[in-house]
Amino acid sequence: SFEPKPPLVRVKTPSCPLTICPPEKRQEFELHIKADESGERVDYLVNHELVGFVLSGDSSKQGGELYKQIYS
């Protein structure tokens, strides 16, 4: 059976590329934020498990791998 998954959204702008994968369900989650010279990463965590993320700058290139980690 087909089960739709949340989209992996990529916003390609020269000044601030973004990759966004919202959590699948409305639920209580913990945010883990990391920022360095390559960009920012915000992880949505439920019971220490990754359920969504937002990436900016060079970090946005990690989006495909993180999406597979959540939905494979």
PDB file of C-alpha atoms in Angstrom:
ATOM      1  CA  SER A   1       0.000   0.000   0.000  1.00  0.00           C
ATOM      2  CA  PHE A   2       1.068   3.568  -0.649  1.00  0.00           C
ATOM      3  CA  GLU A   3       1.988   5.688   2.367  1.00  0.00           C
ATOM      4  CA  PRO A   4       2.713   9.337   1.554  1.00  0.00           C
ATOM      5  CA  LYS A   5       5.754  10.880   3.212  1.00  0.00           C
ATOM      6  CA  PRO A   6       6.417  14.534   4.041  1.00  0.00           C
ATOM      7  CA  PRO A   7       8.210  16.389   1.266  1.00  0.00           C
ATOM      8  CA  LEU A   8      11.880  17.250   1.217  1.00  0.00           C
ATOM      9  CA  VAL A   9      11.808  20.937   0.275  1.00  0.00           C
ATOM     10  CA  ARG A  10      14.897  22.573  -1.218  1.00  0.00           C
ATOM     11  CA  VAL A  11      15.083  26.340  -1.570  1.00  0.00           C
ATOM     12  CA  LYS A  12      18.014  27.177  -3.830  1.00  0.00           C
ATOM     13  CA  THR A  13      19.119  30.758  -3.360  1.00  0.00           C
ATOM     14  CA  PRO A  14      22.723  31.962  -3.677  1.00  0.00           C
ATOM     15  CA  SER A  15      22.718  33.765  -0.338  1.00  0.00           C
ATOM     16  CA  CYS A  16      21.036  31.140   1.865  1.00  0.00           C
ATOM     17  CA  PRO A  17      20.113  27.700   0.482  1.00  0.00           C
ATOM     18  CA  LEU A  18      17.654  25.765   2.661  1.00  0.00           C
ATOM     19  CA  THR A  19      16.596  22.134   2.906  1.00  0.00           C
ATOM     20  CA  ILE A  20      13.473  21.474   4.959  1.00  0.00           C
ATOM     21  CA  CYS A  21      11.823  18.244   6.065  1.00  0.00           C
ATOM     22  CA  PRO A  22       9.005  18.940   8.531  1.00  0.00           C
ATOM     23  CA  PRO A  23       8.019  16.342  11.132  1.00  0.00           C
ATOM     24  CA  GLU A  24       5.364  13.962   9.825  1.00  0.00           C
ATOM     25  CA  LYS A  25       2.934  14.380  12.736  1.00  0.00           C
ATOM     26  CA  ARG A  26       1.925  17.163  15.047  1.00  0.00           C
ATOM     27  CA  GLN A  27       3.590  16.110  18.257  1.00  0.00           C
ATOM     28  CA  GLU A  28       5.770  17.293  21.096  1.00  0.00           C
ATOM     29  CA  PHE A  29       9.389  17.375  20.010  1.00  0.00           C
ATOM     30  CA  GLU A  30      12.742  18.656  21.178  1.00  0.00           C
ATOM     31  CA  LEU A  31      14.816  21.003  19.023  1.00  0.00           C
ATOM     32  CA  HIS A  32      18.556  20.534  18.693  1.00  0.00           C
ATOM     33  CA  ILE A  33      20.256  23.524  17.038  1.00  0.00           C
ATOM     34  CA  LYS A  34      23.813  23.539  15.714  1.00  0.00           C
ATOM     35  CA  ALA A  35      25.458  26.470  13.938  1.00  0.00           C
ATOM     36  CA  ASP A  36      28.958  26.834  12.542  1.00  0.00           C
ATOM     37  CA  GLU A  37      30.711  28.464   9.588  1.00  0.00           C
ATOM     38  CA  SER A  38      29.138  25.984   7.134  1.00  0.00           C
ATOM     39  CA  GLY A  39      25.547  26.830   8.103  1.00  0.00           C
ATOM     40  CA  GLU A  40      22.868  25.891  10.581  1.00  0.00           C
ATOM     41  CA  ARG A  41      21.113  22.638  11.354  1.00  0.00           C
ATOM     42  CA  VAL A  42      17.915  22.288  13.358  1.00  0.00           C
ATOM     43  CA  ASP A  43      16.856  18.749  14.261  1.00  0.00           C
ATOM     44  CA  TYR A  44      13.349  17.842  15.421  1.00  0.00           C
ATOM     45  CA  LEU A  45      13.734  14.964  17.902  1.00  0.00           C
ATOM     46  CA  VAL A  46      11.171  12.679  19.554  1.00  0.00           C
ATOM     47  CA  ASN A  47      12.642  10.356  22.188  1.00  0.00           C
ATOM     48  CA  HIS A  48      16.122  11.212  20.803  1.00  0.00           C
ATOM     49  CA  GLU A  49      15.046  10.039  17.319  1.00  0.00           C
ATOM     50  CA  LEU A  50      15.281  12.364  14.295  1.00  0.00           C
ATOM     51  CA  VAL A  51      11.791  13.102  12.900  1.00  0.00           C
ATOM     52  CA  GLY A  52      12.466  16.278  10.870  1.00  0.00           C
ATOM     53  CA  PHE A  53      15.072  18.934  10.149  1.00  0.00           C
ATOM     54  CA  VAL A  54      15.934  22.328   8.660  1.00  0.00           C
ATOM     55  CA  LEU A  55      19.355  22.914   7.101  1.00  0.00           C
ATOM     56  CA  SER A  56      20.900  26.137   5.802  1.00  0.00           C
ATOM     57  CA  GLY A  57      24.079  27.106   3.985  1.00  0.00           C
ATOM     58  CA  ASP A  58      26.488  24.309   3.084  1.00  0.00           C
ATOM     59  CA  SER A  59      24.692  22.084   5.619  1.00  0.00           C
ATOM     60  CA  SER A  60      21.720  21.974   3.224  1.00  0.00           C
ATOM     61  CA  LYS A  61      23.634  19.436   1.111  1.00  0.00           C
ATOM     62  CA  GLN A  62      23.066  16.804   3.842  1.00  0.00           C
ATOM     63  CA  GLY A  63      19.289  16.826   3.318  1.00  0.00           C
ATOM     64  CA  GLY A  64      18.989  13.769   1.087  1.00  0.00           C
ATOM     65  CA  GLU A  65      21.002  11.589   3.459  1.00  0.00           C
ATOM     66  CA  LEU A  66      19.044  12.727   6.526  1.00  0.00           C
ATOM     67  CA  TYR A  67      15.737  12.152   4.700  1.00  0.00           C
ATOM     68  CA  LYS A  68      16.789   8.571   3.935  1.00  0.00           C
ATOM     69  CA  GLN A  69      17.741   8.112   7.589  1.00  0.00           C
ATOM     70  CA  ILE A  70      14.221   9.073   8.672  1.00  0.00           C
ATOM     71  CA  TYR A  71      12.164   7.333   5.954  1.00  0.00           C
ATOM     72  CA  SER A  72      14.016   4.190   4.902  1.00  0.00           C
TER      73      SER A  72
END
